[in-house]
Amino acid sequence: MLIGGLRLSRTHTSNLIRLPGYGTTRRQLSFSYKRPLPRRDHGHHSHGSGSPRSSSIFVEQLPMPSLARPTLFFVGISGLAYYAAGIATNRDTQYWLEKLGAGQWWRGLTLPGNIELQRARILDLKQRLTETLSTLRDNTAALPLAARQFVNRTAYIAANNWLGAGEGRQTCITITGLCASIFVAWQIPALRGVMRRHFLHDPLSGRHYTMATSIFSHSAFMHLAFNSVALLSFGSAANSLLRKQQALTPSPLPESTSMYHFMAFFLTAGLFSSYVSHIISTRVRLPALLRSLTSPSMRADAVAASRAHGIIAPSLGASGAIYAAVTASALAFPDANVSLIFLPFVSLPIGAGVGGMVCLDIVGIIRGWRTFDHWAHLGGASFGIAYYQYGAGFWDWVRRHTPGLHLAPIQ
C-alpha cells in the first residue's frame, strides 16, 4: 500500500490533505451577526480605550458563532447516514438470504453464512456484466471492424477489472468518481461561484451543510490525485476491517455487503474532521484573531490584515475521512508495510508511517502552519481510533434497530 502523509511540506501537496482556502477569493471574515456588536464607550475610563483590558472586554462581549447548529448538523447527518446504511444493508442481506433458500425446508435451520452471501453477490455481478457485454456486442455489430474491436475490448477490460477489484475497492472507486466529478465542476469558470459557495467550508459563513459537501470537493488536480491514491490504498483495508469486526461480534447478524457501512463510516469521519476544524476556527482562532485586531500593538490596518490572512480560511478535501481509514487500518493490520508514493522502493511499518503523519500535524499546529488543515487531519485520525475500538458494536446496534432484516441471527 502507498502512504503519502509523510510528504507534507510547505511546497508540496500531500495525498492526505485538507486544503485550506481556494485562490485569493477567500473571505476570512465573511460572517454576519444578527445581534448588534457591543458599543465601546469613548467616555472616561480608568483604562484607556486601547488598553489590553478594554480590548479583552470588547472581545468577550462579541457574540461568537453558535455551536448548536454545526453540532446538530453533524449528529443529524451522521445518524441519518447510519440509519440509511443499516436499512440498505438489512434489505440487501434479506434479499440474498431468501434467494439462497433461507427458511426453506431443505436448508433446515441453517442460514447462509456471510461468505456464501458475498459469493452469491459476486456471481450475480459477473452474470450482469456478462449480459451487458453481450448486449454491447450486439449494439456495435454495425460498426467498422476496428471500431467494434476497440469498443468491445475496452468494455471487456473495464468489466473484468471492476469484477476483480472486490467490493471494498469498488466502493472506493465510486467515491473517487464522485470526487472527480466535483473536481471537473471546479474547472468550469461559470460554476466557480457556485462551487465556492456550496463546496468550500467557511467556518464563518453560517452554511453548515458545506461540512458535508466539502468532503468530496477538490479544486486542484494534485490534491485530488493524492487523496484518491490514499483512498484506494487504504479504503479496501478499512472495508475489510469493518467486515471482519462485524463477523466477530457476539451473535453476529448475517451481512451480505459492507459497502453501505463503509460509506456511512467515510461520510461520518469526514463530517467529524470538518466539525473539529470548525470548532477550532470559531472557538480558538476567531477570538485570538479579534484580540490581535484590537491590540494596541497593531499599528496599521495593513499589519492587521496581514496577520488575519489565512488564520480562518475555508477548507475542502477528503483527507479527514481518509485519515480515519488509515489509522483504523494501522490498528487492525499492525504488521503491514507501506511505501512512500515518491519513493516506492522504500517501505516502513504502517504504524511508523501513520505515527509520522500524526506527529507532523501536531508540529504543524504548534508551529502555526496554515498550508494544510491539521486539525481536520487529527480529527479524522481520532475518529479512526475510536471506531476501531467501538465501531463494530455500534454498527451491530444500528442494524438491530433498523428495519429490513426479518430472520434470526446466525447461531
mmCIF file of C-alpha atoms in Angstrom:
data_model
loop_
_atom_site.group_PDB
_atom_site.id
_atom_site.type_symbol
_atom_site.label_atom_id
_atom_site.label_comp_id
_atom_site.label_asym_id
_atom_site.label_seq_id
_atom_site.Cartn_x
_atom_site.Cartn_y
_atom_site.Cartn_z
ATOM 1 C CA MET A 1 0.000 0.000 0.000
ATOM 2 C CA LEU A 2 1.053 3.568 -0.531
ATOM 3 C CA ILE A 3 1.209 6.193 2.130
ATOM 4 C CA GLY A 4 1.599 9.855 1.437
ATOM 5 C CA GLY A 5 1.105 11.657 4.708
ATOM 6 C CA LEU A 6 4.875 11.861 5.180
ATOM 7 C CA ARG A 7 5.079 14.055 2.087
ATOM 8 C CA LEU A 8 3.511 17.002 3.893
ATOM 9 C CA SER A 9 5.522 20.144 3.316
ATOM 10 C CA ARG A 10 5.036 23.817 2.693
ATOM 11 C CA THR A 11 5.657 23.411 -1.024
ATOM 12 C CA HIS A 12 4.199 20.004 -1.842
ATOM 13 C CA THR A 13 0.633 18.774 -1.535
ATOM 14 C CA SER A 14 0.088 15.591 0.446
ATOM 15 C CA ASN A 15 -2.233 12.813 -0.562
ATOM 16 C CA LEU A 16 -3.841 13.256 2.845
ATOM 17 C CA ILE A 17 -4.507 16.955 2.603
ATOM 18 C CA ARG A 18 -7.486 19.003 3.534
ATOM 19 C CA LEU A 19 -6.567 22.218 1.801
ATOM 20 C CA PRO A 20 -7.465 25.486 3.498
ATOM 21 C CA GLY A 21 -8.840 28.035 1.048
ATOM 22 C CA TYR A 22 -9.010 28.377 -2.667
ATOM 23 C CA GLY A 23 -7.204 31.072 -4.605
ATOM 24 C CA THR A 24 -7.425 34.648 -3.395
ATOM 25 C CA THR A 25 -11.179 34.820 -3.053
ATOM 26 C CA ARG A 26 -11.312 33.532 0.500
ATOM 27 C CA ARG A 27 -13.437 35.545 2.865
ATOM 28 C CA GLN A 28 -11.862 35.090 6.266
ATOM 29 C CA LEU A 29 -14.405 37.363 7.957
ATOM 30 C CA SER A 30 -17.465 36.782 5.838
ATOM 31 C CA PHE A 31 -19.809 36.133 8.760
ATOM 32 C CA SER A 32 -22.544 38.484 9.905
ATOM 33 C CA TYR A 33 -24.134 38.682 13.309
ATOM 34 C CA LYS A 34 -27.851 39.024 13.902
ATOM 35 C CA ARG A 35 -27.195 40.813 17.176
ATOM 36 C CA PRO A 36 -25.563 44.261 17.210
ATOM 37 C CA LEU A 37 -21.943 44.426 18.240
ATOM 38 C CA PRO A 38 -21.314 45.837 21.721
ATOM 39 C CA ARG A 39 -20.631 49.530 21.700
ATOM 40 C CA ARG A 40 -17.404 50.816 23.114
ATOM 41 C CA ASP A 41 -17.882 53.787 25.395
ATOM 42 C CA HIS A 42 -15.426 56.504 24.496
ATOM 43 C CA GLY A 43 -16.081 58.407 27.727
ATOM 44 C CA HIS A 44 -13.793 58.494 30.758
ATOM 45 C CA HIS A 45 -12.463 55.163 31.954
ATOM 46 C CA SER A 46 -9.797 54.130 34.359
ATOM 47 C CA HIS A 47 -8.234 52.248 31.427
ATOM 48 C CA GLY A 48 -7.566 53.742 28.044
ATOM 49 C CA SER A 49 -9.746 52.633 25.169
ATOM 50 C CA GLY A 50 -6.827 50.859 23.624
ATOM 51 C CA SER A 51 -5.674 49.141 26.786
ATOM 52 C CA PRO A 52 -5.423 45.349 26.951
ATOM 53 C CA ARG A 53 -8.283 45.264 29.472
ATOM 54 C CA SER A 54 -10.705 47.209 27.287
ATOM 55 C CA SER A 55 -9.733 45.122 24.250
ATOM 56 C CA SER A 56 -10.307 41.930 26.219
ATOM 57 C CA ILE A 57 -13.723 43.133 27.410
ATOM 58 C CA PHE A 58 -14.663 44.069 23.852
ATOM 59 C CA VAL A 59 -13.707 40.636 22.545
ATOM 60 C CA GLU A 60 -15.500 38.833 25.385
ATOM 61 C CA GLN A 61 -18.718 40.748 24.638
ATOM 62 C CA LEU A 62 -18.710 39.816 20.956
ATOM 63 C CA PRO A 63 -21.343 37.191 20.091
ATOM 64 C CA MET A 64 -19.454 34.105 18.931
ATOM 65 C CA PRO A 65 -20.856 31.852 16.175
ATOM 66 C CA SER A 66 -23.242 29.264 17.598
ATOM 67 C CA LEU A 67 -22.018 25.746 18.334
ATOM 68 C CA ALA A 68 -25.517 24.299 18.415
ATOM 69 C CA ARG A 69 -26.175 24.352 14.684
ATOM 70 C CA PRO A 70 -22.938 22.693 13.499
ATOM 71 C CA THR A 71 -23.266 20.154 16.303
ATOM 72 C CA LEU A 72 -26.857 19.334 15.374
ATOM 73 C CA PHE A 73 -25.872 19.112 11.713
ATOM 74 C CA PHE A 74 -23.017 16.702 12.448
ATOM 75 C CA VAL A 75 -25.108 14.490 14.729
ATOM 76 C CA GLY A 76 -28.180 14.606 12.490
ATOM 77 C CA ILE A 77 -26.461 13.836 9.180
ATOM 78 C CA SER A 78 -24.269 11.145 10.745
ATOM 79 C CA GLY A 79 -27.275 9.497 12.359
ATOM 80 C CA LEU A 80 -29.232 9.671 9.123
ATOM 81 C CA ALA A 81 -26.299 8.170 7.197
ATOM 82 C CA TYR A 82 -26.048 5.199 9.555
ATOM 83 C CA TYR A 83 -29.805 4.707 9.640
ATOM 84 C CA ALA A 84 -29.926 4.619 5.837
ATOM 85 C CA ALA A 85 -26.882 2.322 5.716
ATOM 86 C CA GLY A 86 -28.486 -0.038 8.227
ATOM 87 C CA ILE A 87 -31.704 -0.257 6.221
ATOM 88 C CA ALA A 88 -29.852 -0.779 2.924
ATOM 89 C CA THR A 89 -27.622 -3.487 4.422
ATOM 90 C CA ASN A 90 -30.530 -5.281 6.069
ATOM 91 C CA ARG A 91 -32.623 -5.247 2.905
ATOM 92 C CA ASP A 92 -29.766 -6.464 0.743
ATOM 93 C CA THR A 93 -28.979 -9.219 3.236
ATOM 94 C CA GLN A 94 -32.641 -10.233 3.447
ATOM 95 C CA TYR A 95 -32.852 -10.414 -0.338
ATOM 96 C CA TRP A 96 -29.865 -12.750 -0.612
ATOM 97 C CA LEU A 97 -30.915 -14.861 2.349
ATOM 98 C CA GLU A 98 -34.238 -15.547 0.661
ATOM 99 C CA LYS A 99 -32.589 -16.077 -2.717
ATOM 100 C CA LEU A 100 -30.286 -18.697 -1.197
ATOM 101 C CA GLY A 101 -33.191 -20.545 0.396
ATOM 102 C CA ALA A 102 -33.133 -19.315 3.981
ATOM 103 C CA GLY A 103 -36.261 -20.544 5.725
ATOM 104 C CA GLN A 104 -36.858 -23.316 3.176
ATOM 105 C CA TRP A 105 -37.307 -26.864 4.410
ATOM 106 C CA TRP A 106 -34.281 -28.173 2.538
ATOM 107 C CA ARG A 107 -31.958 -25.799 4.386
ATOM 108 C CA GLY A 108 -33.352 -26.611 7.790
ATOM 109 C CA LEU A 109 -32.451 -24.109 10.481
ATOM 110 C CA THR A 110 -29.075 -23.243 8.976
ATOM 111 C CA LEU A 111 -28.742 -19.756 7.495
ATOM 112 C CA PRO A 112 -26.326 -18.973 4.673
ATOM 113 C CA GLY A 113 -23.067 -17.592 6.047
ATOM 114 C CA ASN A 114 -21.546 -14.239 5.169
ATOM 115 C CA ILE A 115 -19.047 -15.798 2.768
ATOM 116 C CA GLU A 116 -21.846 -17.585 0.909
ATOM 117 C CA LEU A 117 -23.891 -14.376 0.747
ATOM 118 C CA GLN A 118 -20.979 -12.324 -0.564
ATOM 119 C CA ARG A 119 -20.036 -15.013 -3.081
ATOM 120 C CA ALA A 120 -23.599 -15.013 -4.404
ATOM 121 C CA ARG A 121 -23.412 -11.243 -4.908
ATOM 122 C CA ILE A 122 -20.165 -11.627 -6.853
ATOM 123 C CA LEU A 123 -21.650 -14.299 -9.107
ATOM 124 C CA ASP A 124 -24.683 -12.096 -9.699
ATOM 125 C CA LEU A 125 -22.429 -9.171 -10.645
ATOM 126 C CA LYS A 126 -20.479 -11.408 -13.017
ATOM 127 C CA GLN A 127 -23.691 -12.503 -14.714
ATOM 128 C CA ARG A 128 -24.917 -8.923 -15.107
ATOM 129 C CA LEU A 129 -21.580 -7.807 -16.560
ATOM 130 C CA THR A 130 -21.616 -10.726 -18.995
ATOM 131 C CA GLU A 131 -25.108 -9.785 -20.148
ATOM 132 C CA THR A 132 -24.047 -6.149 -20.559
ATOM 133 C CA LEU A 133 -21.053 -7.127 -22.695
ATOM 134 C CA SER A 134 -23.258 -9.367 -24.819
ATOM 135 C CA THR A 135 -25.714 -6.517 -25.390
ATOM 136 C CA LEU A 136 -22.838 -4.201 -26.273
ATOM 137 C CA ARG A 137 -21.552 -6.654 -28.884
ATOM 138 C CA ASP A 138 -24.983 -6.780 -30.484
ATOM 139 C CA ASN A 139 -25.331 -2.992 -30.492
ATOM 140 C CA THR A 140 -21.899 -2.439 -32.071
ATOM 141 C CA ALA A 141 -22.271 -5.078 -34.781
ATOM 142 C CA ALA A 142 -22.810 -2.406 -37.446
ATOM 143 C CA LEU A 143 -19.594 -0.543 -36.633
ATOM 144 C CA PRO A 144 -16.400 -0.993 -38.667
ATOM 145 C CA LEU A 145 -14.293 -3.915 -37.508
ATOM 146 C CA ALA A 146 -11.550 -1.793 -35.917
ATOM 147 C CA ALA A 147 -14.022 0.394 -34.013
ATOM 148 C CA ARG A 148 -16.060 -2.620 -32.908
ATOM 149 C CA GLN A 149 -13.000 -4.414 -31.600
ATOM 150 C CA PHE A 150 -11.787 -1.320 -29.749
ATOM 151 C CA VAL A 151 -15.129 -0.689 -28.043
ATOM 152 C CA ASN A 152 -15.715 -4.296 -27.038
ATOM 153 C CA ARG A 153 -12.142 -4.896 -25.889
ATOM 154 C CA THR A 154 -12.174 -1.726 -23.785
ATOM 155 C CA ALA A 155 -15.502 -2.684 -22.233
ATOM 156 C CA TYR A 156 -14.247 -6.214 -21.530
ATOM 157 C CA ILE A 157 -11.117 -4.923 -19.776
ATOM 158 C CA ALA A 158 -13.133 -2.438 -17.719
ATOM 159 C CA ALA A 159 -15.693 -5.068 -16.707
ATOM 160 C CA ASN A 160 -13.002 -7.582 -15.805
ATOM 161 C CA ASN A 161 -11.114 -5.022 -13.701
ATOM 162 C CA TRP A 162 -14.307 -3.966 -11.944
ATOM 163 C CA LEU A 163 -15.198 -7.557 -11.118
ATOM 164 C CA GLY A 164 -11.705 -8.295 -9.849
ATOM 165 C CA ALA A 165 -11.487 -5.150 -7.755
ATOM 166 C CA GLY A 166 -13.620 -6.548 -4.976
ATOM 167 C CA GLU A 167 -16.328 -4.762 -3.052
ATOM 168 C CA GLY A 168 -14.002 -2.597 -0.967
ATOM 169 C CA ARG A 169 -12.110 -1.158 -3.920
ATOM 170 C CA GLN A 170 -15.330 -0.822 -5.920
ATOM 171 C CA THR A 171 -16.741 1.370 -3.158
ATOM 172 C CA CYS A 172 -13.582 3.488 -3.086
ATOM 173 C CA ILE A 173 -13.641 3.845 -6.878
ATOM 174 C CA THR A 174 -17.238 5.052 -6.638
ATOM 175 C CA ILE A 175 -16.287 7.685 -4.050
ATOM 176 C CA THR A 176 -13.300 8.712 -6.173
ATOM 177 C CA GLY A 177 -15.597 9.090 -9.168
ATOM 178 C CA LEU A 178 -17.839 11.430 -7.168
ATOM 179 C CA CYS A 179 -14.815 13.498 -6.126
ATOM 180 C CA ALA A 180 -13.601 13.604 -9.733
ATOM 181 C CA SER A 181 -16.964 14.867 -10.991
ATOM 182 C CA ILE A 182 -16.907 17.688 -8.428
ATOM 183 C CA PHE A 183 -13.318 18.475 -9.453
ATOM 184 C CA VAL A 184 -14.479 18.827 -13.067
ATOM 185 C CA ALA A 185 -17.150 21.273 -11.919
ATOM 186 C CA TRP A 186 -14.421 23.346 -10.233
ATOM 187 C CA GLN A 187 -12.674 23.705 -13.592
ATOM 188 C CA ILE A 188 -15.704 25.339 -15.261
ATOM 189 C CA PRO A 189 -15.348 29.129 -14.844
ATOM 190 C CA ALA A 190 -19.107 29.699 -14.902
ATOM 191 C CA LEU A 191 -19.517 27.400 -11.878
ATOM 192 C CA ARG A 192 -16.709 28.797 -9.723
ATOM 193 C CA GLY A 193 -19.037 30.996 -7.692
ATOM 194 C CA VAL A 194 -21.416 28.110 -7.031
ATOM 195 C CA MET A 195 -18.547 25.808 -6.071
ATOM 196 C CA ARG A 196 -17.019 28.329 -3.661
ATOM 197 C CA ARG A 197 -20.364 28.885 -2.007
ATOM 198 C CA HIS A 198 -21.566 25.290 -1.741
ATOM 199 C CA PHE A 199 -18.442 23.048 -1.864
ATOM 200 C CA LEU A 200 -15.974 25.012 0.268
ATOM 201 C CA HIS A 201 -16.458 25.080 4.028
ATOM 202 C CA ASP A 202 -16.013 28.528 5.534
ATOM 203 C CA PRO A 203 -16.481 28.267 9.322
ATOM 204 C CA LEU A 204 -17.714 31.861 9.454
ATOM 205 C CA SER A 205 -20.208 31.690 6.600
ATOM 206 C CA GLY A 206 -23.108 30.148 8.508
ATOM 207 C CA ARG A 207 -23.502 27.427 5.853
ATOM 208 C CA HIS A 208 -23.065 24.277 7.905
ATOM 209 C CA TYR A 209 -24.052 21.900 5.099
ATOM 210 C CA THR A 210 -20.685 22.593 3.480
ATOM 211 C CA MET A 211 -19.115 20.485 6.243
ATOM 212 C CA ALA A 212 -20.502 17.567 4.208
ATOM 213 C CA THR A 213 -20.174 18.796 0.619
ATOM 214 C CA SER A 214 -16.568 19.931 1.091
ATOM 215 C CA ILE A 215 -15.535 16.355 1.958
ATOM 216 C CA PHE A 216 -15.842 15.342 -1.694
ATOM 217 C CA SER A 217 -14.563 18.649 -3.090
ATOM 218 C CA HIS A 218 -11.083 19.095 -4.594
ATOM 219 C CA SER A 219 -10.219 22.144 -6.676
ATOM 220 C CA ALA A 220 -6.628 21.178 -7.563
ATOM 221 C CA PHE A 221 -5.672 18.110 -9.584
ATOM 222 C CA MET A 222 -2.736 17.075 -7.379
ATOM 223 C CA HIS A 223 -4.937 17.357 -4.301
ATOM 224 C CA LEU A 224 -7.491 15.033 -5.907
ATOM 225 C CA ALA A 225 -4.811 12.661 -7.207
ATOM 226 C CA PHE A 226 -3.023 12.211 -3.874
ATOM 227 C CA ASN A 227 -6.233 11.760 -1.898
ATOM 228 C CA SER A 228 -7.525 9.284 -4.484
ATOM 229 C CA VAL A 229 -4.344 7.207 -4.248
ATOM 230 C CA ALA A 230 -4.596 7.177 -0.457
ATOM 231 C CA LEU A 231 -8.276 6.222 -0.531
ATOM 232 C CA LEU A 232 -7.716 3.391 -2.995
ATOM 233 C CA SER A 233 -4.725 2.185 -0.960
ATOM 234 C CA PHE A 234 -6.336 2.174 2.479
ATOM 235 C CA GLY A 235 -10.066 2.173 1.771
ATOM 236 C CA SER A 236 -10.108 -1.506 0.837
ATOM 237 C CA ALA A 237 -8.247 -2.397 4.031
ATOM 238 C CA ALA A 238 -10.692 -0.373 6.114
ATOM 239 C CA ASN A 239 -13.604 -2.060 4.359
ATOM 240 C CA SER A 240 -12.119 -5.474 5.156
ATOM 241 C CA LEU A 241 -11.720 -4.386 8.772
ATOM 242 C CA LEU A 242 -15.398 -3.447 9.041
ATOM 243 C CA ARG A 243 -16.437 -6.809 7.597
ATOM 244 C CA LYS A 244 -14.045 -8.731 9.846
ATOM 245 C CA GLN A 245 -15.090 -6.939 13.031
ATOM 246 C CA GLN A 246 -18.783 -7.398 12.246
ATOM 247 C CA ALA A 247 -18.326 -11.153 11.965
ATOM 248 C CA LEU A 248 -16.596 -11.259 15.371
ATOM 249 C CA THR A 249 -19.361 -9.539 17.321
ATOM 250 C CA PRO A 250 -21.360 -11.679 19.786
ATOM 251 C CA SER A 251 -24.263 -13.349 17.961
ATOM 252 C CA PRO A 252 -23.474 -11.568 14.675
ATOM 253 C CA LEU A 253 -26.176 -10.737 12.183
ATOM 254 C CA PRO A 254 -25.764 -12.103 8.655
ATOM 255 C CA GLU A 255 -24.332 -9.475 6.325
ATOM 256 C CA SER A 256 -24.191 -9.719 2.546
ATOM 257 C CA THR A 257 -22.304 -6.460 1.976
ATOM 258 C CA SER A 258 -20.221 -3.953 3.926
ATOM 259 C CA MET A 259 -20.477 -1.302 1.199
ATOM 260 C CA TYR A 260 -23.141 0.794 2.909
ATOM 261 C CA HIS A 261 -21.373 0.537 6.260
ATOM 262 C CA PHE A 262 -18.155 1.876 4.749
ATOM 263 C CA MET A 263 -19.989 4.747 3.036
ATOM 264 C CA ALA A 264 -21.568 5.775 6.346
ATOM 265 C CA PHE A 265 -18.186 5.457 8.065
ATOM 266 C CA PHE A 266 -16.476 7.572 5.398
ATOM 267 C CA LEU A 267 -19.099 10.329 5.480
ATOM 268 C CA THR A 268 -19.226 10.466 9.274
ATOM 269 C CA ALA A 269 -15.433 10.506 9.579
ATOM 270 C CA GLY A 270 -15.254 13.374 7.094
ATOM 271 C CA LEU A 271 -18.006 15.233 8.934
ATOM 272 C CA PHE A 272 -16.253 14.767 12.269
ATOM 273 C CA SER A 273 -12.967 16.105 10.898
ATOM 274 C CA SER A 274 -14.805 19.123 9.444
ATOM 275 C CA TYR A 275 -16.595 19.602 12.758
ATOM 276 C CA VAL A 276 -13.335 19.577 14.733
ATOM 277 C CA SER A 277 -11.774 22.097 12.353
ATOM 278 C CA HIS A 278 -14.940 24.231 12.534
ATOM 279 C CA ILE A 279 -14.898 24.317 16.352
ATOM 280 C CA ILE A 280 -11.210 25.214 16.479
ATOM 281 C CA SER A 281 -11.731 28.012 13.951
ATOM 282 C CA THR A 282 -14.723 29.564 15.698
ATOM 283 C CA ARG A 283 -13.758 28.988 19.332
ATOM 284 C CA VAL A 284 -9.969 29.267 19.305
ATOM 285 C CA ARG A 285 -8.746 31.065 16.208
ATOM 286 C CA LEU A 286 -11.534 33.637 15.942
ATOM 287 C CA PRO A 287 -11.160 35.017 19.499
ATOM 288 C CA ALA A 288 -7.377 35.093 19.044
ATOM 289 C CA LEU A 289 -7.799 36.966 15.769
ATOM 290 C CA LEU A 290 -10.160 39.525 17.307
ATOM 291 C CA ARG A 291 -7.775 40.117 20.197
ATOM 292 C CA SER A 292 -4.926 40.698 17.775
ATOM 293 C CA LEU A 293 -7.006 43.139 15.735
ATOM 294 C CA THR A 294 -7.905 45.164 18.853
ATOM 295 C CA SER A 295 -4.417 45.048 20.331
ATOM 296 C CA PRO A 296 -2.586 48.397 20.710
ATOM 297 C CA SER A 297 0.427 46.784 19.073
ATOM 298 C CA MET A 298 -1.453 46.647 15.766
ATOM 299 C CA ARG A 299 -0.193 49.964 14.411
ATOM 300 C CA ALA A 300 -1.670 49.792 10.929
ATOM 301 C CA ASP A 301 -4.577 48.196 9.135
ATOM 302 C CA ALA A 302 -2.177 46.575 6.677
ATOM 303 C CA VAL A 303 -0.410 44.812 9.523
ATOM 304 C CA ALA A 304 -3.725 43.592 10.902
ATOM 305 C CA ALA A 305 -4.840 42.347 7.521
ATOM 306 C CA SER A 306 -1.550 40.537 7.032
ATOM 307 C CA ARG A 307 -1.867 38.813 10.384
ATOM 308 C CA ALA A 308 -5.505 37.911 9.799
ATOM 309 C CA HIS A 309 -4.864 36.406 6.358
ATOM 310 C CA GLY A 310 -5.083 32.635 6.459
ATOM 311 C CA ILE A 311 -5.949 32.316 10.150
ATOM 312 C CA ILE A 312 -9.568 31.358 9.478
ATOM 313 C CA ALA A 313 -9.555 30.089 5.926
ATOM 314 C CA PRO A 314 -12.099 27.930 4.106
ATOM 315 C CA SER A 315 -11.132 24.295 3.569
ATOM 316 C CA LEU A 316 -12.026 21.325 1.401
ATOM 317 C CA GLY A 317 -10.936 17.751 0.759
ATOM 318 C CA ALA A 318 -11.444 14.160 1.892
ATOM 319 C CA SER A 319 -8.275 13.875 3.958
ATOM 320 C CA GLY A 320 -10.066 13.733 7.315
ATOM 321 C CA ALA A 321 -12.110 10.720 6.223
ATOM 322 C CA ILE A 322 -9.022 9.122 4.685
ATOM 323 C CA TYR A 323 -7.068 9.667 7.903
ATOM 324 C CA ALA A 324 -9.776 7.722 9.734
ATOM 325 C CA ALA A 325 -9.438 4.822 7.289
ATOM 326 C CA VAL A 326 -5.638 4.924 7.567
ATOM 327 C CA THR A 327 -5.498 4.902 11.372
ATOM 328 C CA ALA A 328 -8.128 2.164 11.654
ATOM 329 C CA SER A 329 -6.198 0.058 9.120
ATOM 330 C CA ALA A 330 -2.942 0.615 11.006
ATOM 331 C CA LEU A 331 -4.517 -0.636 14.230
ATOM 332 C CA ALA A 332 -6.139 -3.621 12.528
ATOM 333 C CA PHE A 333 -3.107 -4.686 10.488
ATOM 334 C CA PRO A 334 -0.043 -3.615 12.533
ATOM 335 C CA ASP A 335 2.299 -5.957 10.657
ATOM 336 C CA ALA A 336 1.587 -4.378 7.266
ATOM 337 C CA ASN A 337 4.225 -2.332 5.476
ATOM 338 C CA VAL A 338 3.630 0.786 3.409
ATOM 339 C CA SER A 339 5.726 2.687 0.902
ATOM 340 C CA LEU A 340 6.091 6.349 0.084
ATOM 341 C CA ILE A 341 4.475 7.310 -3.197
ATOM 342 C CA PHE A 342 7.553 9.240 -4.349
ATOM 343 C CA LEU A 343 9.907 6.505 -3.068
ATOM 344 C CA PRO A 344 8.067 3.241 -3.833
ATOM 345 C CA PHE A 345 11.199 1.187 -3.177
ATOM 346 C CA VAL A 346 11.307 2.394 0.458
ATOM 347 C CA SER A 347 8.942 0.573 2.816
ATOM 348 C CA LEU A 348 8.267 1.058 6.502
ATOM 349 C CA PRO A 349 5.843 -0.349 9.087
ATOM 350 C CA ILE A 350 2.382 1.128 8.811
ATOM 351 C CA GLY A 351 2.480 2.199 12.452
ATOM 352 C CA ALA A 352 5.606 4.270 11.844
ATOM 353 C CA GLY A 353 4.092 5.871 8.758
ATOM 354 C CA VAL A 354 0.823 6.813 10.432
ATOM 355 C CA GLY A 355 2.623 7.947 13.578
ATOM 356 C CA GLY A 356 4.860 10.164 11.472
ATOM 357 C CA MET A 357 1.867 11.771 9.778
ATOM 358 C CA VAL A 358 0.147 12.466 13.091
ATOM 359 C CA CYS A 359 3.328 13.921 14.588
ATOM 360 C CA LEU A 360 3.761 16.158 11.565
ATOM 361 C CA ASP A 361 0.240 17.501 12.031
ATOM 362 C CA ILE A 362 0.897 18.139 15.718
ATOM 363 C CA VAL A 363 4.064 20.037 14.819
ATOM 364 C CA GLY A 364 2.086 21.975 12.216
ATOM 365 C CA ILE A 365 -0.411 23.051 14.873
ATOM 366 C CA ILE A 366 2.309 24.043 17.329
ATOM 367 C CA ARG A 367 4.268 25.965 14.704
ATOM 368 C CA GLY A 368 1.168 27.592 13.269
ATOM 369 C CA TRP A 369 1.457 26.203 9.739
ATOM 370 C CA ARG A 370 -1.552 27.236 7.671
ATOM 371 C CA THR A 371 -0.989 25.367 4.406
ATOM 372 C CA PHE A 372 -2.964 22.290 5.493
ATOM 373 C CA ASP A 373 -5.898 21.811 7.837
ATOM 374 C CA HIS A 374 -4.012 19.930 10.548
ATOM 375 C CA TRP A 375 -6.945 19.938 12.959
ATOM 376 C CA ALA A 376 -9.112 18.175 10.378
ATOM 377 C CA HIS A 377 -6.368 15.562 9.950
ATOM 378 C CA LEU A 378 -6.175 14.908 13.688
ATOM 379 C CA GLY A 379 -9.957 14.831 13.933
ATOM 380 C CA GLY A 380 -10.067 12.113 11.285
ATOM 381 C CA ALA A 381 -7.273 10.151 12.974
ATOM 382 C CA SER A 382 -9.026 10.257 16.350
ATOM 383 C CA PHE A 383 -12.273 9.113 14.718
ATOM 384 C CA GLY A 384 -10.458 6.135 13.172
ATOM 385 C CA ILE A 385 -9.010 5.153 16.541
ATOM 386 C CA ALA A 386 -12.389 5.397 18.265
ATOM 387 C CA TYR A 387 -14.129 3.464 15.503
ATOM 388 C CA TYR A 388 -11.588 0.674 15.668
ATOM 389 C CA GLN A 389 -12.472 0.242 19.338
ATOM 390 C CA TYR A 390 -16.235 0.745 19.296
ATOM 391 C CA GLY A 391 -17.370 0.727 15.671
ATOM 392 C CA ALA A 392 -18.348 -2.941 15.440
ATOM 393 C CA GLY A 393 -20.629 -2.796 18.459
ATOM 394 C CA PHE A 394 -22.185 0.449 17.277
ATOM 395 C CA TRP A 395 -22.859 -0.949 13.793
ATOM 396 C CA ASP A 396 -24.427 -4.081 15.256
ATOM 397 C CA TRP A 397 -26.699 -1.876 17.381
ATOM 398 C CA VAL A 398 -27.659 0.198 14.326
ATOM 399 C CA ARG A 399 -28.633 -2.857 12.294
ATOM 400 C CA ARG A 400 -30.694 -4.337 15.115
ATOM 401 C CA HIS A 401 -32.640 -1.083 15.430
ATOM 402 C CA THR A 402 -33.329 -0.517 11.724
ATOM 403 C CA PRO A 403 -35.904 -2.374 9.613
ATOM 404 C CA GLY A 404 -35.279 -4.699 6.699
ATOM 405 C CA LEU A 405 -33.982 -7.930 8.246
ATOM 406 C CA HIS A 406 -36.590 -10.433 9.365
ATOM 407 C CA LEU A 407 -34.613 -13.595 10.022
ATOM 408 C CA ALA A 408 -32.922 -14.634 13.244
ATOM 409 C CA PRO A 409 -29.175 -14.030 13.665
ATOM 410 C CA ILE A 410 -26.677 -16.777 12.966
ATOM 411 C CA GLN A 411 -26.338 -19.208 15.884
#
